[in-house]
Amino acid sequence: MLRRRIGGPSGPEVSALCLGTLPFGSTVDERTSFAILDRFVEAGGNLIDTSNNYVFWLPGSTGDESETTVGRWLADRHLREEVVISTKFGGRPTVPGSGLETAEGLSAPVVRKAAQESLRRLGTDRIDLYWSHIEDRTVSLEETLGALNALVSEGHVGVLGASNHPAWRVEQARAVAQVNGWASYSCVQQRYSYLQPRFDVALPEASHVHVTPEVLDYVGSEPDLTLMAYSTLLFGAYTRDDKPLSAAYDHPGTAPRLAVLREVASELDATPSQVVLAWLLHGTPPVIPIAGVSSVGQLDELLAAVDLRLEPEQRERLDRA
């Protein structure tokens, strides 16, 4: 599989497609989760994304499920050195049954405790890519980054990332890290897909922060910054009638883009989902899509997108629509 280096020239080399494991151990049972992980690695994938709060919002779930399932797979398959583990902290509720209103946040004690708990659930001694999952403006950047730098210095964490942070906040954090000689955020994770939402209408997922032209310009101008994208396939809305688009996508620009997407997919004998991923993978700047699936068959479809190449004219049509 195509490889990219994240976090600058000294960062790890990862697969251009990242496997998202949000439903593993909950709506996707362990046997199926293991089969998907096996197939991903067999196909050359090595970047696996999880979080310490997936999926706390489902009845009966705690947020342990995804990390624990990935950890059991790592132990069973003995593949820790073959994969790059990406996980997050900060968005785990502190009150069982509550939502992000009680999120743990980004204080120094949380940084330390959350990392220790993720390491235990994953059954490893290091997190290769560690994300601040949400913003927490009640805590200074110095406190959060100082605690994260300590984890890096101790060898428990490799690369640092900021998820759901606006570009200006990431730049502030990077400036703080530079002044103090600390490890810095070198990865950004936001929501991004081919269809673009209205920014005056809230997304149903209130915690999601969407990529803007400013973010693309920022990442493209910083050689050590990598952009990863979640919700890339809009929960199946490109191909499934039972997965309608939210109100944020109800605007005059959606229909023309969908029409061109389907035209290009037909020309390439590809699915719309494959074209969306190819559009992200080979754009400027290139994006590492996080692809979530619930079956090996779905994964095989998305893996084919890595080798899909858009002709310049096709890309121009997609961009112009």
XYZ file of C-alpha atoms in Angstrom:
321
model
C 0.000 0.000 0.000
C 1.062 3.584 -0.665
C 2.985 5.005 2.291
C 3.208 8.506 3.730
C 5.358 9.893 6.511
C 3.506 11.692 9.290
C 4.775 14.337 11.659
C 7.685 15.506 9.543
C 10.791 13.754 8.191
C 11.502 11.866 11.434
C 7.933 10.644 11.929
C 6.729 7.095 11.275
C 5.901 5.854 7.799
C 2.235 4.895 7.609
C -0.257 3.562 5.122
C -2.013 6.248 3.080
C -5.335 4.866 4.323
C -6.041 4.708 8.048
C -8.406 2.121 9.518
C -10.922 3.653 11.913
C -12.017 1.302 14.676
C -14.787 3.333 16.334
C -17.431 0.540 16.288
C -15.098 -2.328 17.178
C -16.200 -4.235 20.251
C -19.661 -2.649 20.217
C -21.768 -2.599 17.040
C -19.041 -4.645 15.307
C -18.351 -7.800 17.302
C -14.857 -8.956 18.200
C -14.670 -11.741 15.630
C -15.570 -9.378 12.792
C -13.287 -6.677 14.180
C -10.351 -9.094 14.186
C -11.134 -10.172 10.605
C -11.187 -6.536 9.426
C -7.903 -5.773 11.189
C -6.323 -8.915 9.717
C -7.395 -7.966 6.197
C -6.161 -4.393 6.598
C -2.682 -5.520 7.619
C -2.644 -8.210 4.919
C -3.339 -5.480 2.341
C -0.384 -3.419 3.575
C -2.223 -1.121 5.977
C -0.554 -0.237 9.259
C -2.220 2.909 10.660
C -5.031 2.077 13.110
C -7.094 4.832 14.748
C -9.063 4.505 17.976
C -9.948 6.597 21.044
C -10.405 6.277 24.791
C -14.112 7.170 24.465
C -15.369 4.942 21.614
C -18.307 4.468 21.935
C -19.514 5.884 25.237
C -22.734 7.229 23.700
C -24.247 3.816 22.960
C -26.451 2.299 25.689
C -24.422 -0.123 27.767
C -21.059 1.139 26.493
C -18.320 2.787 28.558
C -15.831 4.064 25.979
C -13.392 1.215 26.633
C -14.685 -0.970 23.823
C -12.607 0.060 20.796
C -9.221 0.331 22.513
C -9.793 -2.928 24.374
C -10.698 -4.771 21.180
C -7.651 -3.432 19.347
C -5.513 -4.405 22.342
C -6.812 -7.964 22.341
C -6.136 -8.229 18.609
C -2.576 -6.960 19.076
C -1.972 -9.521 21.811
C -3.470 -12.367 19.823
C -1.717 -11.602 16.528
C 1.654 -10.423 17.941
C 1.762 -7.569 15.445
C 2.597 -4.610 17.676
C 5.801 -3.780 15.800
C 4.012 -3.952 12.448
C 1.369 -1.308 13.129
C 1.121 2.347 14.133
C -1.440 2.945 16.878
C -3.304 6.246 16.956
C -5.560 7.038 19.906
C -7.087 10.064 21.595
C -7.906 11.527 25.004
C -9.867 14.468 26.342
C -13.394 13.582 25.211
C -14.172 10.785 27.650
C -17.077 11.669 29.994
C -16.234 11.697 33.680
C -19.821 10.882 34.693
C -21.195 7.541 33.456
C -24.177 8.040 31.172
C -23.388 11.692 30.478
C -22.044 13.353 27.338
C -19.267 15.732 26.407
C -20.511 18.256 28.950
C -18.545 16.222 31.516
C -15.564 15.464 29.248
C -12.286 14.859 31.051
C -10.556 17.707 29.233
C -6.858 18.367 28.701
C -5.390 19.082 32.137
C -1.984 17.662 33.069
C -3.412 15.029 35.465
C -5.833 13.884 32.736
C -3.026 13.678 30.161
C -1.069 11.338 32.442
C -4.020 9.247 33.641
C -5.648 8.902 30.227
C -2.394 7.773 28.633
C -1.809 5.169 31.325
C -5.323 3.792 30.893
C -5.063 3.705 27.084
C -1.709 1.913 27.307
C -3.306 -0.665 29.594
C -6.328 -1.224 27.355
C -4.150 -1.464 24.259
C -1.667 -3.754 26.005
C 1.357 -1.764 24.870
C 4.066 0.466 26.305
C 3.741 3.241 23.733
C 1.180 5.197 21.737
C 2.592 6.048 18.323
C 0.220 8.956 17.603
C -1.561 10.621 20.521
C -4.343 13.149 19.971
C -5.923 15.856 22.058
C -9.433 14.860 20.992
C -11.226 18.130 21.742
C -10.364 21.667 22.732
C -10.282 22.621 26.409
C -9.871 26.356 26.873
C -10.205 26.045 30.645
C -6.649 24.703 30.671
C -3.602 26.588 29.421
C -1.768 25.315 26.382
C 1.382 25.295 28.497
C -0.170 22.819 30.923
C -1.434 20.437 28.247
C 1.671 20.558 26.070
C 4.045 20.290 29.014
C 2.320 17.100 30.132
C 2.302 15.697 26.605
C 5.984 16.542 26.193
C 6.749 14.568 29.351
C 5.062 11.496 27.840
C 7.110 11.911 24.672
C 10.332 12.313 26.662
C 9.542 9.139 28.606
C 8.997 7.176 25.409
C 5.325 6.462 26.065
C 4.148 8.638 23.150
C 5.610 9.285 19.710
C 3.879 11.868 17.515
C 1.350 14.398 18.863
C -1.842 15.512 17.151
C -4.697 17.969 17.643
C -8.183 16.754 16.723
C -11.162 19.103 16.407
C -9.020 22.189 16.987
C -9.275 25.221 14.648
C -6.143 26.155 12.736
C -5.398 29.233 14.828
C -5.483 27.198 18.013
C -3.110 24.597 16.572
C -0.719 27.375 15.569
C -0.875 28.852 19.070
C -0.047 25.452 20.542
C 2.844 24.923 18.138
C 4.259 28.338 19.051
C 4.073 27.493 22.763
C 5.853 24.203 22.158
C 8.566 25.870 20.099
C 9.278 28.525 22.738
C 9.642 25.830 25.399
C 11.572 23.342 23.288
C 8.786 20.770 23.634
C 7.357 18.173 21.306
C 4.649 19.807 19.226
C 1.440 18.941 17.443
C 2.431 17.701 14.002
C -0.868 16.113 12.950
C -4.311 17.656 12.551
C -7.516 15.619 12.484
C -10.801 17.161 11.371
C -13.943 16.143 9.553
C -13.583 16.303 5.756
C -15.223 14.836 2.676
C -15.973 15.732 -0.922
C -19.345 17.303 -0.128
C -19.001 20.525 1.824
C -21.420 21.612 4.575
C -22.825 25.052 5.227
C -20.893 26.722 8.003
C -23.941 28.636 9.237
C -25.787 25.386 10.030
C -24.493 23.208 12.851
C -23.543 19.626 12.132
C -25.622 17.095 14.094
C -22.393 15.905 15.701
C -21.762 19.053 17.714
C -18.163 18.169 18.572
C -17.089 17.828 14.930
C -14.821 20.516 13.500
C -14.773 20.629 9.697
C -11.812 21.343 7.445
C -11.862 24.834 5.937
C -9.803 26.359 3.114
C -7.756 28.004 5.865
C -6.855 24.597 7.320
C -5.828 23.275 3.893
C -3.664 26.341 3.312
C -2.126 26.051 6.779
C -1.277 22.360 6.488
C 0.017 22.830 2.958
C 2.408 25.554 4.110
C 3.865 23.617 7.062
C 6.143 20.735 5.947
C 5.867 18.870 9.250
C 2.058 18.963 9.462
C -0.109 16.009 8.373
C -3.876 16.231 7.852
C -6.040 13.232 8.677
C -9.772 13.252 7.988
C -12.701 11.483 9.649
C -16.319 11.042 8.506
C -14.882 10.927 4.996
C -17.799 8.924 3.579
C -20.547 10.739 5.518
C -21.791 7.609 7.267
C -22.703 5.929 3.971
C -24.712 8.827 2.514
C -22.901 8.672 -0.841
C -24.299 5.236 -1.608
C -27.164 4.430 0.793
C -30.665 5.865 0.547
C -31.266 5.066 4.226
C -28.401 7.375 5.254
C -29.617 10.862 4.328
C -27.404 13.920 4.456
C -27.890 16.269 7.383
C -29.342 19.780 7.061
C -25.837 21.252 6.849
C -25.528 19.768 3.343
C -28.905 21.101 2.174
C -27.663 23.873 -0.108
C -27.383 24.510 -3.875
C -23.821 23.200 -4.098
C -24.592 19.628 -3.056
C -26.524 18.388 -6.103
C -23.937 19.470 -8.721
C -21.099 17.900 -6.759
C -23.011 14.645 -6.364
C -23.736 14.606 -10.086
C -20.085 15.042 -11.041
C -18.994 12.501 -8.438
C -21.300 9.898 -9.966
C -20.147 10.765 -13.488
C -16.491 10.303 -12.568
C -17.221 7.093 -10.682
C -18.961 5.709 -13.785
C -16.052 6.723 -16.025
C -13.566 4.953 -13.754
C -15.778 1.928 -13.127
C -15.453 2.786 -9.454
C -17.855 3.463 -6.611
C -18.557 7.007 -5.378
C -16.871 6.111 -2.074
C -13.697 5.069 -3.882
C -13.640 8.317 -5.841
C -14.118 10.371 -2.655
C -11.171 8.631 -0.997
C -8.990 9.020 -4.099
C -9.906 12.732 -4.218
C -8.721 13.107 -0.616
C -5.619 10.929 -0.959
C -4.190 12.713 -3.968
C -5.259 16.283 -3.323
C -3.217 19.327 -2.328
C -2.311 18.905 0.435
C -2.722 15.120 0.456
C -5.021 13.855 3.179
C -4.913 10.566 5.077
C -8.547 9.422 5.208
C -9.748 7.471 8.218
C -12.035 4.782 6.838
C -14.491 3.070 9.153
C -16.097 -0.198 8.067
C -18.233 -2.927 9.592
C -17.266 -5.809 7.308
C -14.310 -7.171 5.365
C -16.268 -6.632 2.146
C -16.639 -2.924 2.863
C -12.930 -2.694 3.624
C -11.984 -4.359 0.335
C -14.004 -1.765 -1.551
C -12.201 1.089 0.191
C -8.742 -0.461 -0.136
C -9.129 -0.292 -3.912
C -9.314 3.503 -3.655
C -5.610 3.735 -2.776
C -4.642 2.687 -6.303
C -7.374 4.705 -8.022
C -6.027 7.653 -9.991
C -8.120 10.579 -11.117
C -7.231 12.105 -14.468
C -6.368 15.828 -14.195
C -9.533 16.700 -16.113
C -11.650 14.578 -13.772
C -10.112 16.191 -10.714
C -10.724 19.629 -12.184
C -14.385 18.785 -12.765
C -14.755 17.494 -9.223
C -13.103 20.581 -7.756
C -15.062 22.994 -9.938
C -18.521 21.551 -9.289
